[in-house]
Coordinates of C-alpha atoms in Angstrom, one line a residue:
M40 CA 292.6 160.8 42.8
L41 CA 290.0 160.7 45.6
V42 CA 290.3 164.5 46.1
A43 CA 289.6 164.8 42.5
L44 CA 286.6 162.6 42.7
A45 CA 285.3 164.8 45.4
A46 CA 285.9 168.0 43.2
T47 CA 284.2 166.4 40.3
G48 CA 281.2 165.6 42.6
C49 CA 281.0 169.1 43.5
A50 CA 281.2 170.4 40.0
L51 CA 278.7 167.8 38.9
M52 CA 276.1 169.1 41.5
A53 CA 276.5 172.7 40.5
R54 CA 276.3 172.0 36.8
R55 CA 273.3 169.7 37.2
R56 CA 271.3 172.6 38.8
S57 CA 271.9 174.8 35.7
A58 CA 271.4 172.1 33.1
A59 CA 268.1 173.5 32.1
R60 CA 269.6 176.7 30.9
N61 CA 272.4 174.9 28.9
A62 CA 272.5 173.2 25.6
K63 CA 271.8 169.6 25.0
A64 CA 275.5 168.7 24.6
D65 CA 276.0 169.8 28.0
E66 CA 273.1 167.7 29.2
V67 CA 274.6 164.6 27.6
F68 CA 278.1 165.4 29.2
L69 CA 276.4 165.8 32.6
N70 CA 274.6 162.5 32.3
E71 CA 277.8 160.8 31.3
T72 CA 279.8 162.5 34.1
E73 CA 277.1 161.6 36.6
H74 CA 277.1 158.0 35.5
R75 CA 280.9 157.7 35.8
F76 CA 280.8 159.4 39.1
K77 CA 278.1 157.0 40.5
E78 CA 280.0 154.1 39.1
V79 CA 283.3 155.1 40.8
F80 CA 281.3 155.8 43.9
D81 CA 279.6 152.5 44.0
L82 CA 282.4 150.3 42.9
S83 CA 285.3 152.0 44.9
C84 CA 286.9 149.9 47.6
V85 CA 287.3 153.1 49.6
A86 CA 284.6 154.0 51.9
M87 CA 282.6 157.2 50.8
A88 CA 279.5 159.0 52.0
W89 CA 277.4 161.9 51.1
G90 CA 275.7 164.1 53.5
D91 CA 273.0 166.8 53.4
M92 CA 273.9 169.6 55.8
R93 CA 270.3 170.8 56.0
T94 CA 268.9 167.5 57.3
R95 CA 272.2 166.5 58.9
R96 CA 271.7 163.0 57.5
L97 CA 273.5 160.9 55.1
V98 CA 271.9 160.6 51.7
R99 CA 274.2 158.1 50.0
V100 CA 276.8 155.6 51.2
N101 CA 278.7 152.9 49.3
G102 CA 279.4 149.3 50.3
P103 CA 282.8 149.8 51.9
Y104 CA 281.3 152.4 54.2
C105 CA 278.6 150.0 55.3
A106 CA 281.3 147.5 55.8
F107 CA 283.5 149.8 57.8
T108 CA 280.6 150.8 60.2
G109 CA 278.9 147.4 60.3
Y110 CA 275.6 149.0 59.4
S111 CA 273.4 148.5 56.3
E112 CA 272.9 151.3 53.9
R113 CA 269.2 151.8 55.1
E114 CA 270.4 151.9 58.7
L115 CA 272.9 154.5 57.9
L116 CA 270.5 156.7 56.0
D117 CA 267.9 156.6 58.7
M118 CA 270.2 157.3 61.8
P119 CA 271.8 160.6 62.9
H120 CA 275.4 160.4 61.9
E121 CA 276.4 161.5 65.6
E122 CA 275.4 158.0 66.7
L123 CA 278.5 156.6 65.2
S124 CA 280.7 158.8 67.4
S125 CA 282.3 157.7 70.4
S126 CA 281.3 159.4 73.8
E127 CA 285.0 160.1 74.4
D128 CA 285.2 162.4 71.4
G129 CA 284.6 166.2 71.5
V130 CA 281.7 167.5 69.6
A131 CA 284.0 169.4 67.1
Q132 CA 285.5 166.2 66.0
T133 CA 282.5 164.0 66.0
V134 CA 280.1 166.1 64.0
L135 CA 280.3 165.5 60.2
F136 CA 278.0 168.4 59.4
A137 CA 279.8 171.1 61.4
P138 CA 280.0 174.0 58.9
P139 CA 283.6 175.3 58.0
V140 CA 284.5 178.5 59.7
K141 CA 285.6 180.1 56.3
R142 CA 285.7 179.5 52.6
G143 CA 289.3 178.3 52.7
E144 CA 288.4 175.3 54.8
D145 CA 286.0 173.7 52.4
S146 CA 288.2 170.8 52.2
F147 CA 289.9 169.4 55.2
S148 CA 291.0 166.1 56.8
D149 CA 290.9 164.6 60.3
E150 CA 290.8 161.4 62.2
K151 CA 287.6 160.1 63.8
R152 CA 286.7 157.5 66.3
Y153 CA 283.7 155.5 65.1
V154 CA 281.4 153.2 67.0
R155 CA 280.6 150.1 65.0
K156 CA 277.1 148.4 65.1
D157 CA 278.8 145.6 67.2
G158 CA 280.1 148.1 69.7
A159 CA 283.7 147.9 68.7
I160 CA 285.7 151.1 68.0
A161 CA 287.1 151.8 64.6
W162 CA 289.3 154.6 63.5
G163 CA 288.9 156.4 60.2
H164 CA 291.0 159.0 58.5
R165 CA 288.5 161.4 56.8
T166 CA 288.8 163.6 53.8
I167 CA 285.9 165.9 53.8
T168 CA 284.8 168.2 51.0
V169 CA 282.1 170.9 51.5
I170 CA 279.8 171.6 48.5
R171 CA 278.3 175.1 48.6
E172 CA 275.0 176.6 47.1
N173 CA 274.8 180.2 46.8
G174 CA 277.7 180.5 48.9
E175 CA 276.4 178.5 51.9
P176 CA 277.4 175.0 52.8
R177 CA 274.8 172.5 51.4
Y178 CA 276.5 169.0 51.1
V179 CA 279.5 167.1 52.4
F180 CA 281.4 164.4 50.5
A181 CA 283.5 162.2 52.9
I182 CA 286.1 159.7 52.0
V183 CA 287.0 157.4 54.9
E184 CA 290.2 155.4 55.1
D185 CA 290.1 152.6 57.8
I186 CA 293.2 153.3 60.0
T187 CA 292.1 151.1 62.9
E188 CA 295.1 148.8 63.0
S189 CA 297.6 151.5 62.3
K190 CA 296.1 153.6 65.0
R191 CA 296.3 150.8 67.5
A192 CA 299.8 150.2 66.5
R193 CA 300.7 153.9 67.2
E194 CA 298.9 153.8 70.4
Q195 CA 300.8 150.7 71.5
I196 CA 304.1 152.6 70.5
D197 CA 302.9 155.6 72.4
H198 CA 302.1 153.3 75.6
M199 CA 305.4 151.6 75.2
A200 CA 307.1 155.0 75.2
Q201 CA 305.5 156.0 78.5
Y202 CA 304.9 152.8 80.5
D203 CA 307.0 149.8 81.6
A204 CA 306.0 146.9 79.7
L205 CA 306.1 144.4 82.7
T206 CA 304.5 146.3 85.5
G207 CA 302.4 148.9 83.7
L208 CA 304.1 151.7 85.8
F209 CA 305.4 154.8 84.2
N210 CA 308.8 154.5 82.7
R211 CA 311.9 156.6 83.5
A212 CA 311.4 159.0 80.8
I213 CA 307.9 159.9 81.9
F214 CA 308.9 160.1 85.4
Q215 CA 311.7 162.6 84.6
M216 CA 309.4 164.8 82.6
R217 CA 306.9 164.8 85.6
L218 CA 309.8 165.6 87.8
M219 CA 310.8 168.5 85.7
Q220 CA 307.2 169.8 85.9
A221 CA 307.2 169.3 89.8
A222 CA 310.5 171.2 90.0
G223 CA 308.9 174.2 88.6
E224 CA 306.1 174.1 91.0
A225 CA 308.1 173.3 94.1
K226 CA 307.0 176.4 95.9
E227 CA 303.4 175.9 95.5
K228 CA 303.4 172.0 95.5
P229 CA 306.3 170.6 97.4
A230 CA 307.5 167.1 96.2
A231 CA 309.7 164.4 97.3
V232 CA 311.4 161.6 95.2
L233 CA 311.8 158.2 96.8
Y234 CA 314.2 155.9 95.2
V235 CA 313.4 152.2 96.0
D236 CA 315.8 149.4 95.4
L237 CA 315.0 145.8 96.4
D238 CA 317.3 143.8 98.5
H239 CA 318.3 140.2 97.5
F240 CA 316.2 140.3 94.4
K241 CA 319.1 138.8 92.4
E242 CA 319.1 135.7 94.5
I243 CA 315.5 135.1 94.0
N244 CA 315.7 135.6 90.3
D245 CA 318.7 133.2 90.1
T246 CA 317.0 130.5 92.3
L247 CA 313.6 130.5 91.0
G248 CA 314.1 131.8 87.5
H249 CA 313.3 135.1 85.6
A250 CA 309.6 134.2 85.0
A251 CA 309.3 134.1 88.9
G252 CA 311.3 137.3 89.1
D253 CA 309.1 139.0 86.8
A254 CA 306.0 137.9 88.6
L255 CA 307.6 139.1 91.9
L256 CA 308.1 142.6 90.3
V257 CA 304.5 142.8 89.2
Q258 CA 303.4 142.0 92.7
I259 CA 305.9 144.6 94.0
A260 CA 304.6 147.1 91.7
A261 CA 300.9 146.6 92.9
R262 CA 302.0 147.0 96.6
L263 CA 303.8 150.3 95.6
R264 CA 300.7 151.5 93.9
S265 CA 298.6 150.7 97.0
S266 CA 300.9 152.8 99.2
V267 CA 300.9 156.0 97.5
S268 CA 298.2 158.7 97.6
P269 CA 296.2 159.8 94.4
G270 CA 298.3 162.0 92.2
D271 CA 301.5 160.5 93.3
I272 CA 303.6 159.1 90.4
V273 CA 305.1 155.5 90.6
S274 CA 307.6 154.4 88.1
R275 CA 309.9 151.5 87.3
F276 CA 313.4 152.4 86.1
G277 CA 314.4 148.9 85.1
G278 CA 315.5 145.8 87.0
D279 CA 314.6 146.0 90.5
E280 CA 314.6 149.8 90.8
F281 CA 311.6 151.9 91.4
A282 CA 311.1 155.6 91.9
I283 CA 308.0 157.5 93.5
L284 CA 307.2 161.2 93.1
Q285 CA 305.2 162.2 96.2
F286 CA 303.3 165.5 96.5
A287 CA 302.8 166.5 100.1
R288 CA 303.2 169.8 102.1
S289 CA 304.5 168.3 105.4
Q290 CA 308.1 167.2 104.6
P291 CA 310.1 165.3 105.5
E292 CA 307.6 163.8 107.8
E293 CA 305.3 162.5 105.0
S294 CA 307.9 161.1 102.8
A295 CA 309.3 159.3 105.9
D296 CA 305.8 157.9 106.6
L297 CA 305.5 156.7 102.9
A298 CA 309.0 155.1 103.1
D299 CA 308.0 153.3 106.3
R300 CA 304.7 152.2 104.8
I301 CA 306.6 150.8 101.8
L302 CA 309.2 149.0 103.8
R303 CA 306.5 147.3 105.9
R304 CA 304.5 146.2 102.9
L305 CA 307.5 144.8 100.8
S306 CA 308.9 142.9 103.9
K307 CA 305.6 140.7 103.9
P308 CA 306.0 137.3 102.1
F309 CA 305.1 137.0 98.4
E310 CA 303.6 133.9 96.9
L311 CA 305.4 132.7 93.7
E312 CA 304.7 129.4 92.0
G313 CA 303.6 127.8 95.3
Q314 CA 306.6 129.0 97.1
T315 CA 306.8 131.8 99.7
V316 CA 309.7 134.3 99.3
T317 CA 310.6 137.4 101.2
V318 CA 312.5 140.4 99.9
G319 CA 313.2 143.8 101.5
A320 CA 314.1 147.2 100.2
S321 CA 316.2 150.3 100.7
I322 CA 314.9 153.8 100.1
G323 CA 316.6 157.0 99.4
I324 CA 314.7 160.2 99.7
A325 CA 315.4 163.8 98.4
L326 CA 313.0 166.8 98.7
S327 CA 312.3 169.6 96.4
G328 CA 313.8 173.0 97.3
E329 CA 316.7 171.5 99.6
A330 CA 319.3 174.1 100.7
C331 CA 322.1 172.1 99.3
G332 CA 320.9 171.7 95.7
Q333 CA 318.3 172.6 93.0
P334 CA 315.0 170.7 92.6
D335 CA 316.1 169.3 89.2
E336 CA 318.8 167.4 91.0
M337 CA 316.4 165.5 93.1
L338 CA 316.7 162.2 91.5
K339 CA 320.5 162.3 91.8
K340 CA 320.1 163.3 95.5
A341 CA 317.7 160.4 96.0
D342 CA 320.1 158.0 94.5
I343 CA 322.9 159.1 96.7
A344 CA 320.6 158.8 99.8
L345 CA 319.8 155.2 98.6
Y346 CA 323.4 154.3 98.4
A347 CA 323.7 155.7 102.1
A348 CA 320.7 153.5 103.0
K349 CA 322.3 150.4 101.7
A350 CA 325.5 151.2 103.5
S351 CA 323.5 151.4 106.7
G352 CA 322.6 147.8 106.4
R353 CA 319.7 147.9 104.0
G354 CA 316.0 147.6 104.9
V355 CA 316.1 151.4 105.9
H356 CA 315.3 154.8 104.4
R357 CA 317.6 157.7 104.4
H358 CA 316.9 161.3 103.6
F359 CA 319.5 163.1 101.5
E360 CA 322.2 165.1 103.3
C361 CA 324.9 167.3 101.7
E362 CA 327.6 165.2 103.5
M363 CA 326.4 162.1 101.8
E364 CA 327.5 163.5 98.4
E365 CA 331.0 164.3 99.9
R366 CA 331.3 160.7 101.1
L367 CA 330.2 159.2 97.9
R368 CA 332.6 161.4 95.9
A369 CA 335.4 160.2 98.3
R370 CA 334.3 156.6 97.6
Q371 CA 334.3 157.0 93.8
Q372 CA 337.9 158.4 94.1
L373 CA 338.7 155.5 96.3
K374 CA 337.4 153.1 93.5
A375 CA 339.6 154.9 90.9
D376 CA 342.8 154.6 93.1
L377 CA 342.0 151.1 93.8
R378 CA 342.0 150.1 90.0
V379 CA 345.7 151.2 89.7
A380 CA 347.0 150.2 93.1
L381 CA 347.8 146.6 92.1
A382 CA 349.6 147.7 88.9
Q383 CA 351.6 150.4 90.8
K384 CA 352.5 147.8 93.6
Q385 CA 351.0 149.8 96.4
F386 CA 349.8 146.6 98.2
E387 CA 351.8 144.8 100.7
I388 CA 351.3 141.5 102.6
E389 CA 351.7 141.3 106.3
F390 CA 351.6 138.2 108.5
Q391 CA 350.1 137.7 111.9
P392 CA 351.5 134.6 113.9
I393 CA 349.3 131.8 115.0
V394 CA 350.6 129.8 118.0
S395 CA 349.9 126.2 118.6
L396 CA 348.8 125.6 122.4
R397 CA 349.7 122.1 122.2
D398 CA 353.5 122.6 121.9
D399 CA 353.7 126.4 122.3
S400 CA 355.2 126.8 118.8
V401 CA 354.4 129.1 115.9
S402 CA 352.3 126.9 113.6
S403 CA 351.1 129.3 111.0
F404 CA 350.9 133.0 109.8
E405 CA 347.7 134.5 108.6
A406 CA 348.3 136.7 105.4
L407 CA 346.7 140.2 105.8
L408 CA 346.5 142.6 102.9
R409 CA 347.7 146.2 103.5
W410 CA 347.4 149.4 101.2
R411 CA 350.0 152.1 101.4
H412 CA 348.4 154.9 99.3
P413 CA 351.0 157.2 97.8
T414 CA 349.4 160.4 99.1
K415 CA 346.9 159.0 101.9
G416 CA 349.1 156.7 103.6
R417 CA 347.8 153.5 105.0
I418 CA 344.2 152.8 104.1
S419 CA 342.3 150.4 106.4
P420 CA 341.2 147.1 104.9
A421 CA 337.8 147.7 106.5
E422 CA 337.6 150.8 104.2
F423 CA 339.0 149.4 100.9
I424 CA 338.2 145.6 100.9
P425 CA 334.3 146.4 100.6
V426 CA 335.0 148.7 97.7
A427 CA 337.1 146.1 96.0
E428 CA 334.4 143.5 96.5
E429 CA 331.9 146.0 95.0
T430 CA 334.0 146.6 91.9
R431 CA 335.1 143.0 91.6
D432 CA 338.8 144.2 91.7
I433 CA 339.0 141.8 94.7
I434 CA 339.3 138.9 92.3
A435 CA 342.6 140.1 90.8
I436 CA 343.8 141.4 94.2
G437 CA 342.8 138.2 96.0
A438 CA 344.7 136.0 93.4
W439 CA 347.9 138.2 94.0
V440 CA 347.6 137.8 97.6
V441 CA 347.5 134.0 97.5
E442 CA 350.5 134.0 95.2
Q443 CA 352.5 136.4 97.4
A444 CA 351.5 134.3 100.6
C445 CA 352.7 131.0 98.8
L446 CA 355.9 132.6 97.8
A447 CA 356.6 133.9 101.3
A448 CA 355.7 130.6 103.0
A449 CA 358.0 128.6 100.7
S450 CA 361.1 130.3 102.5
W451 CA 359.7 129.4 106.1
P452 CA 360.4 126.2 108.1
P453 CA 358.4 123.2 106.6
H454 CA 356.1 122.8 109.6
V455 CA 354.9 126.5 109.3
T456 CA 351.7 127.0 107.2
V457 CA 350.1 130.1 105.8
A458 CA 346.5 131.0 105.9
V459 CA 344.7 133.3 103.3
N460 CA 341.3 134.8 103.5
I461 CA 339.1 134.2 100.5
S462 CA 336.4 136.9 99.8
P463 CA 332.8 135.7 99.0
R464 CA 333.2 137.7 95.9
Q465 CA 336.1 135.5 94.7
F466 CA 333.8 132.6 94.7
G467 CA 332.1 134.2 91.8
D468 CA 335.2 133.5 89.9
R469 CA 335.0 129.7 88.9
T470 CA 338.6 129.8 87.9
L471 CA 339.7 130.2 91.6
P472 CA 341.0 126.6 91.9
L473 CA 343.1 127.3 88.9
R474 CA 344.5 130.4 90.2
V475 CA 345.2 128.7 93.6
A476 CA 347.0 125.8 91.7
A477 CA 349.1 128.3 89.7
A478 CA 350.3 130.0 92.9
L479 CA 351.2 126.7 94.6
G480 CA 353.1 125.8 91.4
K481 CA 355.0 129.1 91.1
A482 CA 356.1 128.9 94.7
A483 CA 356.5 125.1 94.6
L484 CA 354.7 125.0 97.8
N485 CA 353.3 121.8 99.4
P486 CA 349.4 122.4 99.1
A487 CA 349.1 121.1 102.8
R488 CA 350.9 124.2 103.9
L489 CA 348.2 126.6 102.5
T490 CA 344.9 127.2 104.5
L491 CA 342.2 129.0 102.7
E492 CA 339.8 130.8 105.3
I493 CA 336.1 131.5 104.2
T494 CA 333.3 133.0 106.2
E495 CA 329.9 131.4 106.3
S496 CA 328.6 134.2 103.8
V497 CA 330.4 132.2 101.1
L498 CA 327.7 129.5 101.7
L499 CA 324.9 131.9 102.1
H500 CA 324.1 132.2 98.3
D501 CA 324.7 129.8 95.5
T502 CA 325.4 127.2 98.1
Q503 CA 325.7 124.2 95.9
A504 CA 328.0 125.9 93.4
N505 CA 330.1 127.2 96.1
L506 CA 330.3 123.8 97.9
A507 CA 331.4 122.3 94.5
L508 CA 334.2 124.9 94.4
L509 CA 335.3 124.2 97.9
R510 CA 335.5 120.5 96.9
D511 CA 337.6 121.4 93.9
L512 CA 340.1 123.4 96.2
R513 CA 340.2 120.5 98.7
A514 CA 341.1 118.2 95.8
L515 CA 344.3 120.4 95.4
G516 CA 345.4 119.3 98.8
V517 CA 344.9 122.7 100.5
R518 CA 343.2 122.9 104.0
I519 CA 339.8 124.9 104.4
A520 CA 339.0 126.7 107.5
L521 CA 335.7 128.4 108.6
D522 CA 336.5 131.9 109.9
D523 CA 334.5 134.0 112.3
F524 CA 332.7 131.0 113.5
G525 CA 329.5 131.9 115.5
S526 CA 329.1 135.4 114.2
G527 CA 326.4 134.4 111.7
Y528 CA 323.2 132.5 111.9
S529 CA 324.0 129.2 110.4
S530 CA 327.4 128.1 111.4
L531 CA 326.3 124.8 112.7
A532 CA 324.5 124.1 109.4
Y533 CA 327.6 124.8 107.3
I534 CA 330.0 122.6 109.1
R535 CA 327.5 119.9 108.3
Q536 CA 327.6 120.7 104.6
F537 CA 331.4 120.6 104.3
D538 CA 334.1 118.8 105.9
F539 CA 336.2 121.8 107.1
D540 CA 339.8 121.3 108.5
K541 CA 339.6 124.1 111.1
I542 CA 337.1 126.4 112.8
K543 CA 338.2 129.9 113.9
I544 CA 336.1 131.3 116.9
D545 CA 335.0 134.9 116.3
R546 CA 337.0 137.4 118.3
S547 CA 333.7 138.8 119.8
F548 CA 333.4 135.7 121.9
I549 CA 337.1 136.0 123.1
S550 CA 337.0 139.7 124.0
D551 CA 334.6 139.1 126.9
L552 CA 335.4 135.6 127.6
V553 CA 336.6 136.1 131.2
E554 CA 333.7 138.5 132.0
S555 CA 330.8 136.8 130.2
P556 CA 329.7 133.4 131.4
H557 CA 327.7 133.1 128.0
S558 CA 330.7 133.6 125.8
L559 CA 332.6 131.0 128.0
S560 CA 329.6 128.6 127.4
I561 CA 329.9 129.2 123.7
V562 CA 333.5 128.8 123.4
R563 CA 333.2 125.5 125.5
A564 CA 330.5 124.2 123.1
V565 CA 332.5 125.0 120.0
M566 CA 335.5 123.1 121.7
G567 CA 333.1 120.1 122.0
I568 CA 332.1 120.4 118.3
G569 CA 335.7 120.5 117.3
R570 CA 336.6 117.5 119.3
S571 CA 333.7 115.4 118.1
L572 CA 334.3 116.3 114.4
N573 CA 338.1 116.1 114.7
L574 CA 338.4 119.8 113.8
A575 CA 341.2 122.1 114.8
I576 CA 340.1 125.1 116.8
T577 CA 341.8 128.5 116.6
A578 CA 340.8 131.5 118.9
E579 CA 341.0 134.9 117.3
G580 CA 341.5 138.2 119.1
V581 CA 343.5 136.9 122.0
E582 CA 344.8 140.1 123.7
T583 CA 345.2 139.2 127.4
A584 CA 347.0 136.4 129.4
L585 CA 343.6 135.7 131.2
Q586 CA 341.9 135.1 127.8
L587 CA 344.8 132.9 126.8
D588 CA 344.7 130.9 130.1
A589 CA 340.9 130.5 129.6
I590 CA 341.0 129.0 126.0
R591 CA 344.0 126.9 127.0
A592 CA 341.9 125.5 130.0
E593 CA 339.0 124.6 127.4
G594 CA 341.5 122.7 125.2
C595 CA 341.7 125.3 122.3
D596 CA 344.4 124.2 119.7
E597 CA 345.7 127.5 118.6
A598 CA 345.7 131.2 119.5
Q599 CA 346.0 134.5 117.5
G600 CA 345.9 138.0 118.5
F601 CA 347.8 141.0 119.7
L602 CA 349.0 139.2 122.8
I603 CA 351.1 137.0 120.5
S604 CA 352.0 139.7 118.0
S605 CA 350.5 142.3 115.7
S606 CA 351.0 141.6 112.0
L607 CA 354.6 141.6 110.6
A608 CA 356.1 142.5 107.4
A609 CA 357.3 139.7 105.2
R610 CA 361.0 140.6 106.0
D611 CA 360.2 140.3 109.8
V612 CA 358.8 136.8 109.8
A613 CA 362.1 134.9 109.9
P614 CA 363.6 137.2 112.8
F615 CA 360.3 136.7 114.8
L616 CA 360.5 133.0 114.4
N617 CA 364.1 133.0 115.7
R618 CA 363.2 135.4 118.5
F619 CA 360.2 133.3 119.5
A620 CA 362.4 130.1 119.4
A621 CA 364.8 131.9 121.7
G622 CA 362.2 132.9 124.0
A623 CA 362.4 136.8 123.8
A624 CA 359.2 137.3 125.7
A625 CA 359.5 140.9 126.4
E626 CA 360.0 141.9 122.8
I627 CA 357.4 139.8 121.2
R628 CA 354.9 140.2 124.1
I629 CA 354.0 136.6 124.7
P630 CA 353.0 135.4 128.2
P631 CA 355.8 134.0 130.5
A632 CA 354.1 130.4 130.1
L633 CA 354.8 130.5 126.4
A634 CA 358.2 132.1 126.8
E635 CA 359.2 129.4 129.1
A636 CA 357.9 126.6 126.9
A637 CA 359.8 128.1 124.0
G638 CA 363.0 127.8 125.8
G639 CA 363.2 131.3 127.4

C-alpha cells in the first residue's frame, strides 16, 4: 500500500503540472486525489517525508516522521537532511537526495542509521521513490519504518554468534574462521596457536561457587588480553579453555615468550569476593607450516601439545612435536583396551607380604593390581592406573580389586590381613562404603582383616566430603592406613584430621636410610609420631638387610619390600606362608635374623 501511495503521489505531481491544459473534470479529480493523498500522508501512522532534490531539503514531513527523529516539523524543514546521519555511515548510504544511477532505480529500499535530536541512534528501513520532471530527478518520497529494536536484536544475535557472552572474547567459531585465514597466509604472515587450559579451576568453582568462577574467568580473560600484541586473537572456547592466535615471524621464540608471559601473569593471585585465590595454567603451542602437518591442523596440534604439557606436571608450555601424536594415539588405544580388560578377565591380583617386626611373622599382604594384555603382555600399573583414573574406569576396577582381595584373604589364616589401595578417584564415588560392605559380605570376611590404604591426595580436595566418607568406611569396621607418608606437603595436617590406624613411610626415605642422616632423622621422627598417637608404622621399599636393621632399631612395626618378597600370585600365598613358617630363608630371601625367628 505504501508503494502504491508513493506512485499515486508521483502521478499527482505530474498531472497537477498539466492541469491547465485539461478539462475541468480532470481538475476536480486532481483536487480530490490531492486531498486524499494529503489526508493519508498526514494521518498515517508511518513516517513519511517529501524532499526537493534541487534544494536538497525536506519540504513536507508528517507527525510520525517527527516523532521518529525527535525534531519538530519546522526544524526538519530548515536543516540539511545530512545532519540526521551518523558519522559512522558512508556518504552513499546517508544522502537521501543522491540521484539514482539509472531509470530502473527510481524506487529502492535501504537501511539508514539516524541521529535523533537527543543524540540517540535510531534505525529506519526506507522505501524511496524518485519523482522525475522532464526525465530528471526532481522530488523524493520516503517512507520510513522504525526498525531500531529489531536492528538491535539482530546486532545482539550477531554479537552472540561471534563473542563469548561472559568474557567478551571471540568464540570458537570466529577463532576457527580467523585460523583458516591465517593458514592461507602462513608464508607471508607466520602464526602460532597457543591452547591455554587452567589448572585446578574446578576446585575453585566447586569451593566458591559458579558466580565466583565466572568472575575469575573474566579476570583471566583480561590478563590474556593484556599479554598479547595488537592484531593477535584471544578466544574462549568454553569452560576454562582459551586459545590465542599469535602473528609473529620469529618462531618458536616469540610463542615461547608469550606462553611464559601468560604463565607468569596467571600464576599471580586473584581477588574474588574478598578471598585470594591462585590458579595456574598449562599451554600447548603449534606453529603454522610445521613439517609434520598442514597449517589447518594447528588447533589439533596445539591440543596435543597441551596434553603433553599437562602430563609434564602442569604449569608449563610445550611446542607440538610429531612424537606427541604417536604417544597420544597409543594412550587412546590403551583407554579402549582398558574398557574391555575387566570384562575379559585380563586383570590379576598379586599379593606382597608385610612382615611384623615385633614377632617376625607375616602379618598382612598388600593386594596389587596387574594387567596381562592379550597381545602386549604385562602392562605396568604406572602406565595404566593413571589412564583408568582419567577415564573413571578405576571405580569399577577398584571395586573388583576389593572384592577379589577379600575373597582371597578369607582363605588365609585368621591373623593375616589384606591391604587394598583406594584411588583418589574412587572417593568421587559416594557408594564406595556400600561396595566395600558388599565385598566383605560376599567373602564373609571379618572387616577388621581389611585395611584400606589412601594417599594424602584423597584429602587434598573435597576434604570434608572425603573425611565423611572415611568415617563411613571406618564404621564398617575396616582399618584405614595413610600410604606414602611424607611424600606430600601436608602429611602431618592430615593425621590430625582423621584417626588413622597405620602410617606407611614412603619408600623414598627408606632407600637412602643408611646413607642419609636426613632420611634417618625423618624416619625417627615418624616413629615418634606413631608411638605418641598409637599408630602402627610400616616401612615400604625395604630392599637390604642394613635397611631392615635400621628400621628395626628405630622401633618400626612392619616391613615390606623386595628383601622380604616380591608380589605373589594368589595361588602362591599359602605355600609362601608355609615356607616362611618353616624358615626357608634362601628361597624367600629373608635375612637370617628373620629366618631364625621363624624357626629356621
